[in-house]
PDB file of C-alpha atoms in Angstrom:
ATOM      1  CA  MET A  29      38.665  51.849-110.449  1.00  0.00           C
ATOM      2  CA  ASP A  30      39.482  49.211-113.046  1.00  0.00           C
ATOM      3  CA  ASN A  31      37.827  45.821-112.758  1.00  0.00           C
ATOM      4  CA  TYR A  32      40.820  43.483-112.501  1.00  0.00           C
ATOM      5  CA  LEU A  33      38.523  40.453-112.683  1.00  0.00           C
ATOM      6  CA  ALA A  34      37.227  41.402-116.127  1.00  0.00           C
ATOM      7  CA  THR A  35      38.487  39.502-119.151  1.00  0.00           C
ATOM      8  CA  PRO A  36      41.044  41.554-121.141  1.00  0.00           C
ATOM      9  CA  GLN A  37      39.927  42.670-124.603  1.00  0.00           C
ATOM     10  CA  SER A  38      42.577  40.534-126.291  1.00  0.00           C
ATOM     11  CA  ARG A  39      41.334  37.369-124.570  1.00  0.00           C
ATOM     12  CA  ARG A  40      37.623  37.857-125.159  1.00  0.00           C
ATOM     13  CA  LEU A  41      35.675  35.463-127.343  1.00  0.00           C
ATOM     14  CA  LYS A  42      35.055  37.524-130.448  1.00  0.00           C
ATOM     15  CA  LEU A  43      31.434  36.572-130.985  1.00  0.00           C
ATOM     16  CA  VAL A  44      28.776  38.056-133.215  1.00  0.00           C
ATOM     17  CA  PRO A  45      26.009  39.024-132.974  1.00  0.00           C
ATOM     18  CA  GLN A  46      26.605  40.993-129.776  1.00  0.00           C
ATOM     19  CA  VAL A  47      23.025  42.179-129.275  1.00  0.00           C
ATOM     20  CA  LEU A  48      19.880  40.197-128.562  1.00  0.00           C
ATOM     21  CA  MET A  49      16.939  40.908-130.839  1.00  0.00           C
ATOM     22  CA  PRO A  50      13.518  41.916-129.429  1.00  0.00           C
ATOM     23  CA  GLY A  51      12.050  39.022-127.460  1.00  0.00           C
ATOM     24  CA  GLU A  52      14.979  36.708-128.230  1.00  0.00           C
ATOM     25  CA  SER A  53      15.895  33.927-125.828  1.00  0.00           C
ATOM     26  CA  ILE A  54      19.449  33.661-124.497  1.00  0.00           C
ATOM     27  CA  SER A  55      19.827  30.176-125.973  1.00  0.00           C
ATOM     28  CA  SER A  56      18.913  31.590-129.389  1.00  0.00           C
ATOM     29  CA  LEU A  57      21.693  34.180-129.160  1.00  0.00           C
ATOM     30  CA  VAL A  58      24.218  31.529-128.118  1.00  0.00           C
ATOM     31  CA  ASP A  59      23.059  29.223-130.936  1.00  0.00           C
ATOM     32  CA  ARG A  60      23.594  31.965-133.518  1.00  0.00           C
ATOM     33  CA  GLN A  61      27.015  32.826-132.101  1.00  0.00           C
ATOM     34  CA  ALA A  62      28.042  29.168-131.999  1.00  0.00           C
ATOM     35  CA  GLN A  63      27.094  28.554-135.629  1.00  0.00           C
ATOM     36  CA  LEU A  64      29.198  31.457-136.842  1.00  0.00           C
ATOM     37  CA  TRP A  65      32.152  29.704-135.183  1.00  0.00           C
ATOM     38  CA  GLY A  66      31.118  26.356-136.639  1.00  0.00           C
ATOM     39  CA  VAL A  67      30.549  24.727-133.241  1.00  0.00           C
ATOM     40  CA  LEU A  68      27.608  23.459-131.223  1.00  0.00           C
ATOM     41  CA  ARG A  69      26.024  25.355-128.355  1.00  0.00           C
ATOM     42  CA  LYS A  70      27.566  23.161-125.666  1.00  0.00           C
ATOM     43  CA  GLU A  71      31.077  23.617-127.089  1.00  0.00           C
ATOM     44  CA  LEU A  72      30.776  27.399-127.008  1.00  0.00           C
ATOM     45  CA  VAL A  73      29.347  27.389-123.485  1.00  0.00           C
ATOM     46  CA  TYR A  74      32.146  25.104-122.257  1.00  0.00           C
ATOM     47  CA  GLN A  75      34.711  27.412-123.837  1.00  0.00           C
ATOM     48  CA  ALA A  76      33.223  30.419-122.055  1.00  0.00           C
ATOM     49  CA  ALA A  77      33.007  28.860-118.601  1.00  0.00           C
ATOM     50  CA  PHE A  78      33.390  25.115-118.185  1.00  0.00           C
ATOM     51  CA  ILE A  79      32.020  24.590-114.654  1.00  0.00           C
ATOM     52  CA  SER A  80      29.333  27.287-114.796  1.00  0.00           C
ATOM     53  CA  GLY A  81      28.571  26.242-118.350  1.00  0.00           C
ATOM     54  CA  LEU A  82      27.726  22.712-117.269  1.00  0.00           C
ATOM     55  CA  VAL A  83      25.092  24.169-114.945  1.00  0.00           C
ATOM     56  CA  ALA A  84      23.866  26.697-117.513  1.00  0.00           C
ATOM     57  CA  LEU A  85      23.297  24.031-120.164  1.00  0.00           C
ATOM     58  CA  LYS A  86      20.580  22.515-117.996  1.00  0.00           C
ATOM     59  CA  ASP A  87      18.532  25.555-118.994  1.00  0.00           C
ATOM     60  CA  LEU A  88      20.411  28.349-120.695  1.00  0.00           C
ATOM     61  CA  ASP A  89      17.295  30.525-120.871  1.00  0.00           C
ATOM     62  CA  VAL A  90      16.780  30.457-117.101  1.00  0.00           C
ATOM     63  CA  CYS A  91      20.307  31.133-115.859  1.00  0.00           C
ATOM     64  CA  LYS A  92      20.210  32.309-112.267  1.00  0.00           C
ATOM     65  CA  GLU A  93      21.600  35.723-111.471  1.00  0.00           C
ATOM     66  CA  GLY A  94      25.368  35.644-111.284  1.00  0.00           C
ATOM     67  CA  GLY A  95      27.367  32.605-112.294  1.00  0.00           C
ATOM     68  CA  PHE A  96      27.370  31.833-115.991  1.00  0.00           C
ATOM     69  CA  LEU A  97      25.797  35.059-117.260  1.00  0.00           C
ATOM     70  CA  ASP A  98      28.398  37.163-115.439  1.00  0.00           C
ATOM     71  CA  ILE A  99      31.247  35.117-116.900  1.00  0.00           C
ATOM     72  CA  TYR A 100      29.695  35.047-120.373  1.00  0.00           C
ATOM     73  CA  ALA A 101      29.218  38.819-120.347  1.00  0.00           C
ATOM     74  CA  GLN A 102      32.838  39.355-119.296  1.00  0.00           C
ATOM     75  CA  LYS A 103      34.311  36.952-121.818  1.00  0.00           C
ATOM     76  CA  THR A 104      32.238  38.132-124.763  1.00  0.00           C
ATOM     77  CA  GLY A 105      31.968  41.835-123.976  1.00  0.00           C
ATOM     78  CA  ILE A 106      28.159  41.731-124.079  1.00  0.00           C
ATOM     79  CA  ASP A 107      26.450  44.076-121.637  1.00  0.00           C
ATOM     80  CA  ARG A 108      25.347  41.974-118.668  1.00  0.00           C
ATOM     81  CA  ARG A 109      22.156  44.024-118.385  1.00  0.00           C
ATOM     82  CA  LEU A 110      21.096  43.021-121.898  1.00  0.00           C
ATOM     83  CA  LEU A 111      21.377  39.350-121.001  1.00  0.00           C
ATOM     84  CA  GLU A 112      19.391  39.869-117.810  1.00  0.00           C
ATOM     85  CA  ILE A 113      16.511  41.557-119.652  1.00  0.00           C
ATOM     86  CA  HIS A 114      16.044  38.424-121.774  1.00  0.00           C
ATOM     87  CA  ARG A 115      16.476  35.891-118.958  1.00  0.00           C
ATOM     88  CA  ALA A 116      13.432  33.848-117.958  1.00  0.00           C
ATOM     89  CA  GLN A 117      12.828  33.996-114.223  1.00  0.00           C
ATOM     90  CA  VAL A 118      11.487  30.451-113.896  1.00  0.00           C
ATOM     91  CA  SER A 119      11.482  27.334-116.050  1.00  0.00           C
ATOM     92  CA  SER A 120       8.081  25.921-115.046  1.00  0.00           C
ATOM     93  CA  PRO A 121       6.004  27.808-117.667  1.00  0.00           C
ATOM     94  CA  LEU A 122       8.357  26.768-120.483  1.00  0.00           C
ATOM     95  CA  VAL A 123       8.633  23.486-122.345  1.00  0.00           C
ATOM     96  CA  SER A 124      11.808  21.602-121.483  1.00  0.00           C
ATOM     97  CA  GLN A 125      14.981  22.903-123.096  1.00  0.00           C
ATOM     98  CA  ARG A 126      15.308  20.001-125.538  1.00  0.00           C
ATOM     99  CA  LEU A 127      11.798  20.772-126.860  1.00  0.00           C
ATOM    100  CA  ARG A 128      12.282  24.493-127.552  1.00  0.00           C
ATOM    101  CA  TYR A 129      12.045  24.157-131.287  1.00  0.00           C
ATOM    102  CA  PRO A 130       8.659  25.845-132.016  1.00  0.00           C
ATOM    103  CA  TYR A 131       8.963  28.749-134.435  1.00  0.00           C
ATOM    104  CA  CYS A 132       6.845  31.042-136.592  1.00  0.00           C
ATOM    105  CA  PRO A 133       7.743  30.745-140.308  1.00  0.00           C
ATOM    106  CA  MET A 134       6.364  34.218-140.990  1.00  0.00           C
ATOM    107  CA  CYS A 135       8.559  35.777-138.295  1.00  0.00           C
ATOM    108  CA  PHE A 136      11.598  33.960-139.704  1.00  0.00           C
ATOM    109  CA  HIS A 137      10.728  35.155-143.213  1.00  0.00           C
ATOM    110  CA  GLU A 138      10.421  38.758-141.996  1.00  0.00           C
ATOM    111  CA  ASP A 139      13.727  38.520-140.106  1.00  0.00           C
ATOM    112  CA  ALA A 140      15.621  37.215-143.129  1.00  0.00           C
ATOM    113  CA  SER A 141      13.918  39.674-145.510  1.00  0.00           C
ATOM    114  CA  ALA A 142      15.050  42.563-143.296  1.00  0.00           C
ATOM    115  CA  GLY A 143      18.655  41.344-143.403  1.00  0.00           C
ATOM    116  CA  HIS A 144      18.614  39.910-139.880  1.00  0.00           C
ATOM    117  CA  ILE A 145      19.518  36.387-138.843  1.00  0.00           C
ATOM    118  CA  PRO A 146      16.212  34.713-137.895  1.00  0.00           C
ATOM    119  CA  TYR A 147      16.030  34.044-134.169  1.00  0.00           C
ATOM    120  CA  PHE A 148      13.914  32.147-131.642  1.00  0.00           C
ATOM    121  CA  ARG A 149      11.652  34.156-129.356  1.00  0.00           C
ATOM    122  CA  LEU A 150      11.366  33.199-125.690  1.00  0.00           C
ATOM    123  CA  ASP A 151       7.572  33.394-125.974  1.00  0.00           C
ATOM    124  CA  TRP A 152       7.618  30.474-128.404  1.00  0.00           C
ATOM    125  CA  ALA A 153       8.780  28.258-125.538  1.00  0.00           C
ATOM    126  CA  ARG A 154       5.674  28.947-123.422  1.00  0.00           C
ATOM    127  CA  ILE A 155       3.744  25.786-122.617  1.00  0.00           C
ATOM    128  CA  PHE A 156       0.376  27.471-123.158  1.00  0.00           C
ATOM    129  CA  LEU A 157       1.195  29.222-126.439  1.00  0.00           C
ATOM    130  CA  THR A 158       1.072  27.359-129.747  1.00  0.00           C
ATOM    131  CA  HIS A 159       0.370  30.193-132.189  1.00  0.00           C
ATOM    132  CA  CYS A 160       2.195  33.395-133.112  1.00  0.00           C
ATOM    133  CA  GLN A 161       0.775  36.427-131.335  1.00  0.00           C
ATOM    134  CA  ARG A 162       1.972  38.677-134.159  1.00  0.00           C
ATOM    135  CA  HIS A 163       0.668  36.782-137.190  1.00  0.00           C
ATOM    136  CA  GLY A 164      -2.060  34.571-135.734  1.00  0.00           C
ATOM    137  CA  CYS A 165      -0.650  31.459-137.420  1.00  0.00           C
ATOM    138  CA  PRO A 166       0.351  28.133-135.818  1.00  0.00           C
ATOM    139  CA  LEU A 167       3.858  27.615-134.508  1.00  0.00           C
ATOM    140  CA  PHE A 168       5.720  24.793-136.230  1.00  0.00           C
ATOM    141  CA  ARG A 169       8.610  22.523-135.313  1.00  0.00           C
ATOM    142  CA  TRP A 170      12.058  23.606-136.506  1.00  0.00           C
ATOM    143  CA  SER A 171      13.542  20.353-137.749  1.00  0.00           C
ATOM    144  CA  ARG A 172      17.262  21.200-137.826  1.00  0.00           C
ATOM    145  CA  VAL A 173      18.162  20.562-134.184  1.00  0.00           C
ATOM    146  CA  SER A 174      21.333  18.844-132.937  1.00  0.00           C
ATOM    147  CA  SER A 175      21.501  16.353-130.068  1.00  0.00           C
ATOM    148  CA  ASP A 176      22.506  19.086-127.590  1.00  0.00           C
ATOM    149  CA  GLY A 177      19.568  21.302-128.601  1.00  0.00           C
ATOM    150  CA  THR A 178      21.420  23.660-130.959  1.00  0.00           C
ATOM    151  CA  ARG A 179      18.882  24.957-133.480  1.00  0.00           C
ATOM    152  CA  LYS A 180      20.803  25.114-136.739  1.00  0.00           C
ATOM    153  CA  LEU A 181      20.075  27.772-139.348  1.00  0.00           C
ATOM    154  CA  PRO A 182      21.177  27.698-143.000  1.00  0.00           C
ATOM    155  CA  HIS A 183      24.483  29.390-143.788  1.00  0.00           C
ATOM    156  CA  GLY A 184      22.780  31.706-146.272  1.00  0.00           C
ATOM    157  CA  TRP A 185      20.861  33.440-143.496  1.00  0.00           C
ATOM    158  CA  PHE A 186      24.128  34.415-141.823  1.00  0.00           C
ATOM    159  CA  ILE A 187      25.415  36.165-144.937  1.00  0.00           C
ATOM    160  CA  GLY A 188      22.222  38.004-145.822  1.00  0.00           C
ATOM    161  CA  GLU A 189      21.020  35.873-148.730  1.00  0.00           C
ATOM    162  CA  GLY A 190      17.387  36.413-147.782  1.00  0.00           C
ATOM    163  CA  PRO A 191      14.611  34.042-146.694  1.00  0.00           C
ATOM    164  CA  ASP A 192      14.485  31.751-149.741  1.00  0.00           C
ATOM    165  CA  GLN A 193      16.863  28.845-149.123  1.00  0.00           C
ATOM    166  CA  ARG A 194      16.805  25.720-151.303  1.00  0.00           C
ATOM    167  CA  SER A 195      18.173  23.690-148.407  1.00  0.00           C
ATOM    168  CA  LEU A 196      14.970  24.276-146.409  1.00  0.00           C
ATOM    169  CA  PRO A 197      12.049  22.510-148.139  1.00  0.00           C
ATOM    170  CA  GLN A 198      10.328  22.009-144.761  1.00  0.00           C
ATOM    171  CA  PHE A 199      10.537  25.747-144.031  1.00  0.00           C
ATOM    172  CA  ARG A 200       8.856  26.533-147.358  1.00  0.00           C
ATOM    173  CA  GLN A 201       6.027  24.106-146.579  1.00  0.00           C
ATOM    174  CA  ASP A 202       5.610  25.548-143.087  1.00  0.00           C
ATOM    175  CA  LEU A 203       5.573  29.086-144.479  1.00  0.00           C
ATOM    176  CA  MET A 204       2.842  28.282-147.007  1.00  0.00           C
ATOM    177  CA  LEU A 205       0.632  26.718-144.327  1.00  0.00           C
ATOM    178  CA  ALA A 206       1.343  29.535-141.844  1.00  0.00           C
ATOM    179  CA  ARG A 207       0.343  32.160-144.403  1.00  0.00           C
ATOM    180  CA  ALA A 208      -2.839  30.252-145.194  1.00  0.00           C
ATOM    181  CA  TYR A 209      -3.815  30.402-141.512  1.00  0.00           C
ATOM    182  CA  ALA A 210      -2.740  34.023-141.096  1.00  0.00           C
ATOM    183  CA  PHE A 211      -4.744  35.210-144.117  1.00  0.00           C
ATOM    184  CA  GLY A 212      -7.865  33.136-143.390  1.00  0.00           C
ATOM    185  CA  ALA A 213      -7.502  30.586-146.205  1.00  0.00           C
ATOM    186  CA  ARG A 214      -7.140  27.757-143.669  1.00  0.00           C
ATOM    187  CA  PRO A 215      -8.797  26.011-142.005  1.00  0.00           C
ATOM    188  CA  ARG A 216     -11.731  25.517-144.386  1.00  0.00           C
ATOM    189  CA  ALA A 217     -14.140  23.179-142.588  1.00  0.00           C
ATOM    190  CA  PRO A 218     -16.599  24.983-140.255  1.00  0.00           C
ATOM    191  CA  SER A 219     -15.770  22.703-137.308  1.00  0.00           C
ATOM    192  CA  SER A 220     -12.041  23.288-137.795  1.00  0.00           C
ATOM    193  CA  ILE A 221     -12.554  27.056-138.103  1.00  0.00           C
ATOM    194  CA  GLU A 222     -14.507  27.084-134.845  1.00  0.00           C
ATOM    195  CA  ALA A 223     -11.871  24.979-133.071  1.00  0.00           C
ATOM    196  CA  TRP A 224      -8.978  27.111-134.349  1.00  0.00           C
ATOM    197  CA  ASN A 225     -10.626  30.390-133.325  1.00  0.00           C
ATOM    198  CA  ARG A 226     -11.519  29.024-129.895  1.00  0.00           C
ATOM    199  CA  LEU A 227      -7.953  27.881-129.343  1.00  0.00           C
ATOM    200  CA  LYS A 228      -6.437  31.205-130.435  1.00  0.00           C
ATOM    201  CA  ASN A 229      -8.818  33.208-128.252  1.00  0.00           C
ATOM    202  CA  PHE A 230      -8.069  31.011-125.241  1.00  0.00           C
ATOM    203  CA  GLU A 231      -4.297  31.251-125.691  1.00  0.00           C
ATOM    204  CA  ALA A 232      -4.508  35.022-126.241  1.00  0.00           C
ATOM    205  CA  TRP A 233      -6.558  35.398-123.061  1.00  0.00           C
ATOM    206  CA  LEU A 234      -4.017  33.393-121.050  1.00  0.00           C
ATOM    207  CA  TYR A 235      -1.206  35.467-122.569  1.00  0.00           C
ATOM    208  CA  GLN A 236      -2.862  38.787-121.732  1.00  0.00           C
ATOM    209  CA  THR A 237      -3.671  37.601-118.207  1.00  0.00           C
ATOM    210  CA  GLY A 238       0.019  36.889-117.625  1.00  0.00           C
ATOM    211  CA  VAL A 239      -0.387  33.129-117.289  1.00  0.00           C
ATOM    212  CA  CYS A 240       2.922  31.338-117.932  1.00  0.00           C
ATOM    213  CA  ALA A 241       4.832  34.574-118.516  1.00  0.00           C
ATOM    214  CA  PRO A 242       8.545  33.658-118.221  1.00  0.00           C
ATOM    215  CA  ILE A 243       9.644  37.265-117.538  1.00  0.00           C
ATOM    216  CA  CYS A 244       8.159  39.821-115.107  1.00  0.00           C
ATOM    217  CA  ARG A 245       6.167  37.169-113.274  1.00  0.00           C
ATOM    218  CA  VAL A 246       4.111  39.382-110.988  1.00  0.00           C
ATOM    219  CA  LEU A 247       0.855  37.436-110.897  1.00  0.00           C
ATOM    220  CA  ASP A 248      -2.168  38.552-108.909  1.00  0.00           C
ATOM    221  CA  ASP A 249      -4.268  35.969-107.089  1.00  0.00           C
ATOM    222  CA  ARG A 250      -6.650  35.597-110.030  1.00  0.00           C
ATOM    223  CA  ALA A 251      -3.888  34.991-112.583  1.00  0.00           C
ATOM    224  CA  ARG A 252      -2.124  32.573-110.250  1.00  0.00           C
ATOM    225  CA  SER A 253      -5.371  30.647-109.719  1.00  0.00           C
ATOM    226  CA  ILE A 254      -6.039  30.481-113.472  1.00  0.00           C
ATOM    227  CA  GLU A 255      -2.490  29.300-114.153  1.00  0.00           C
ATOM    228  CA  ARG A 256      -2.759  26.517-111.588  1.00  0.00           C
ATOM    229  CA  ASP A 257      -6.208  25.452-112.740  1.00  0.00           C
ATOM    230  CA  VAL A 258      -5.261  25.292-116.420  1.00  0.00           C
ATOM    231  CA  MET A 259      -2.071  23.425-115.555  1.00  0.00           C
ATOM    232  CA  GLU A 260      -3.987  20.775-113.591  1.00  0.00           C
ATOM    233  CA  HIS A 261      -6.419  20.206-116.441  1.00  0.00           C
ATOM    234  CA  ALA A 262      -3.599  20.075-118.981  1.00  0.00           C
ATOM    235  CA  VAL A 263      -1.569  17.574-116.946  1.00  0.00           C
ATOM    236  CA  THR A 264      -4.551  15.250-116.761  1.00  0.00           C
ATOM    237  CA  LEU A 265      -4.808  15.282-120.538  1.00  0.00           C
ATOM    238  CA  ALA A 266      -1.053  15.176-121.110  1.00  0.00           C
ATOM    239  CA  ARG A 267      -0.894  11.746-119.518  1.00  0.00           C
ATOM    240  CA  SER A 268      -3.004  10.570-122.448  1.00  0.00           C
ATOM    241  CA  ALA A 269      -0.620  11.791-125.135  1.00  0.00           C
ATOM    242  CA  THR A 270       0.484   9.046-127.495  1.00  0.00           C
ATOM    243  CA  ALA A 271       3.992   8.360-128.707  1.00  0.00           C
ATOM    244  CA  ASN A 272       3.072   9.499-132.219  1.00  0.00           C
ATOM    245  CA  GLY A 273       1.930  12.902-130.985  1.00  0.00           C
ATOM    246  CA  ARG A 274      -1.833  12.534-130.755  1.00  0.00           C
ATOM    247  CA  LEU A 275      -4.106  13.262-127.827  1.00  0.00           C
ATOM    248  CA  LEU A 276      -6.317  10.440-126.564  1.00  0.00           C
ATOM    249  CA  VAL A 277      -9.730  11.804-125.570  1.00  0.00           C
ATOM    250  CA  GLU A 278     -13.355  10.792-125.497  1.00  0.00           C
ATOM    251  CA  GLU A 279     -14.897  10.800-128.944  1.00  0.00           C
ATOM    252  CA  SER A 280     -17.367  13.495-127.875  1.00  0.00           C
ATOM    253  CA  ASP A 281     -14.469  15.867-127.053  1.00  0.00           C
ATOM    254  CA  ALA A 282     -12.436  15.360-130.213  1.00  0.00           C
ATOM    255  CA  VAL A 283     -12.558  17.443-133.366  1.00  0.00           C
ATOM    256  CA  SER A 284     -11.844  16.038-136.812  1.00  0.00           C
ATOM    257  CA  PHE A 285      -9.363  18.819-137.481  1.00  0.00           C
ATOM    258  CA  GLU A 286      -8.439  19.055-141.151  1.00  0.00           C
ATOM    259  CA  ASP A 287      -4.706  19.660-140.631  1.00  0.00           C
ATOM    260  CA  GLN A 288      -3.183  16.876-138.539  1.00  0.00           C
ATOM    261  CA  ARG A 289       0.096  18.816-138.363  1.00  0.00           C
ATOM    262  CA  VAL A 290      -1.795  21.553-136.518  1.00  0.00           C
ATOM    263  CA  MET A 291      -4.059  19.598-134.139  1.00  0.00           C
ATOM    264  CA  SER A 292      -4.223  15.816-133.614  1.00  0.00           C
ATOM    265  CA  PHE A 293      -6.707  13.612-131.742  1.00  0.00           C
ATOM    266  CA  THR A 294      -7.621   9.969-131.417  1.00  0.00           C
ATOM    267  CA  PHE A 295     -10.241   8.341-129.210  1.00  0.00           C
ATOM    268  CA  LYS A 296     -10.237   6.542-125.865  1.00  0.00           C
ATOM    269  CA  GLU A 297     -12.219   6.384-122.650  1.00  0.00           C
ATOM    270  CA  SER A 298     -12.108   9.447-120.447  1.00  0.00           C
ATOM    271  CA  PRO A 299      -8.734   9.680-118.626  1.00  0.00           C
ATOM    272  CA  VAL A 300      -8.541   9.590-114.844  1.00  0.00           C
ATOM    273  CA  ARG A 301      -7.607  12.881-113.197  1.00  0.00           C
ATOM    274  CA  ASP A 302      -4.185  12.733-111.539  1.00  0.00           C
ATOM    275  CA  SER A 303      -4.147  13.463-107.804  1.00  0.00           C
ATOM    276  CA  ASN A 304      -0.950  15.493-107.773  1.00  0.00           C
ATOM    277  CA  PRO A 305      -0.377  17.268-111.109  1.00  0.00           C
ATOM    278  CA  ALA A 306       2.909  19.124-111.571  1.00  0.00           C
ATOM    279  CA  TRP A 307       4.557  21.323-114.189  1.00  0.00           C
ATOM    280  CA  ARG A 308       7.171  18.660-114.950  1.00  0.00           C
ATOM    281  CA  ASP A 309       4.437  16.475-116.467  1.00  0.00           C
ATOM    282  CA  LEU A 310       3.792  19.170-119.060  1.00  0.00           C
ATOM    283  CA  ARG A 311       7.317  20.442-119.667  1.00  0.00           C
ATOM    284  CA  SER A 312       8.545  17.189-121.187  1.00  0.00           C
ATOM    285  CA  GLY A 313       5.427  15.011-121.334  1.00  0.00           C
ATOM    286  CA  ILE A 314       4.172  16.365-124.657  1.00  0.00           C
ATOM    287  CA  GLN A 315       6.747  16.448-127.431  1.00  0.00           C
ATOM    288  CA  SER A 316       4.361  17.278-130.274  1.00  0.00           C
ATOM    289  CA  ILE A 317       3.163  20.863-130.789  1.00  0.00           C
ATOM    290  CA  ALA A 318      -0.001  19.508-132.437  1.00  0.00           C
ATOM    291  CA  CYS A 319      -0.729  17.392-129.355  1.00  0.00           C
ATOM    292  CA  ARG A 320      -0.064  20.321-126.998  1.00  0.00           C
ATOM    293  CA  ARG A 321      -2.451  22.384-129.114  1.00  0.00           C
ATOM    294  CA  ALA A 322      -5.083  19.650-128.785  1.00  0.00           C
ATOM    295  CA  VAL A 323      -4.615  19.671-125.002  1.00  0.00           C
ATOM    296  CA  LEU A 324      -5.209  23.421-124.848  1.00  0.00           C
ATOM    297  CA  PHE A 325      -8.273  23.115-127.069  1.00  0.00           C
ATOM    298  CA  ILE A 326      -9.864  20.583-124.701  1.00  0.00           C
ATOM    299  CA  VAL A 327      -8.851  22.632-121.647  1.00  0.00           C
ATOM    300  CA  SER A 328     -10.417  25.758-123.141  1.00  0.00           C
ATOM    301  CA  GLY A 329     -13.781  24.016-123.335  1.00  0.00           C
ATOM    302  CA  ALA A 330     -13.568  22.686-119.782  1.00  0.00           C
ATOM    303  CA  TYR A 331     -12.538  26.058-118.409  1.00  0.00           C
ATOM    304  CA  ASN A 332     -15.214  28.032-120.256  1.00  0.00           C
ATOM    305  CA  ALA A 333     -17.847  25.591-119.069  1.00  0.00           C
ATOM    306  CA  LYS A 334     -17.287  26.541-115.441  1.00  0.00           C
TER     307      LYS A 334
END
């Protein structure tokens, strides 16, 4: 039987790309589609479904089953099941939507070199992940973000011009530093090398344990306990984040890390542990990736000391 509620072919929004890339977030797909139409994310979402779109924009990556995703699939012709596979089940383990700008320059370079439009992975939005699991380099902040959260890519990437874009001097700088970390040229100082390796190992362990996984969240008691414990420690530290993106800690806990863009500290007296820590304090409380990385570094030491 025909589905009389489906949007007719002639009235569908003719959007490309139609397929999500491996690990891509839903908001990344919508951002790429919106830019090819020359509009912002919110304008495209409103066009697809005004009422449901208003709700979806609160967190496009965590759309509940039904509602906006059903309408978007009908109006664009995208298989609803593809959208569901990439949907995060909960928002708590992700940074807030307006802060989902971390990216891996090496992943972007590989995407563009292969003729694909670079895209944002959902994993990059995890609160407890600040380095690329594929390349082992730090994640960096994508600077071209509009007020509604649309992450803007250069036009050349949409027409297959390759990764080298003159309009992206920040991307070139990020790529050089990312490669230096991936290939072992950075950091150089022994204390920074030790700190960087400890941080990567801690984040990789959390990742493999399933802590803060946005999809397929089937946590056993051990993983759930670890997730809660790390969150409580991180919230305590997050309350000591400064406006300029540095973490205030005791001098004995800080590391004079050689790359301030990667990990930033300054000194203060030991912070007081909060009595009722919650995910919301982490999701929007730390806007700097370098500061979030510093939080995880301190937490890794506290957790390993138990």
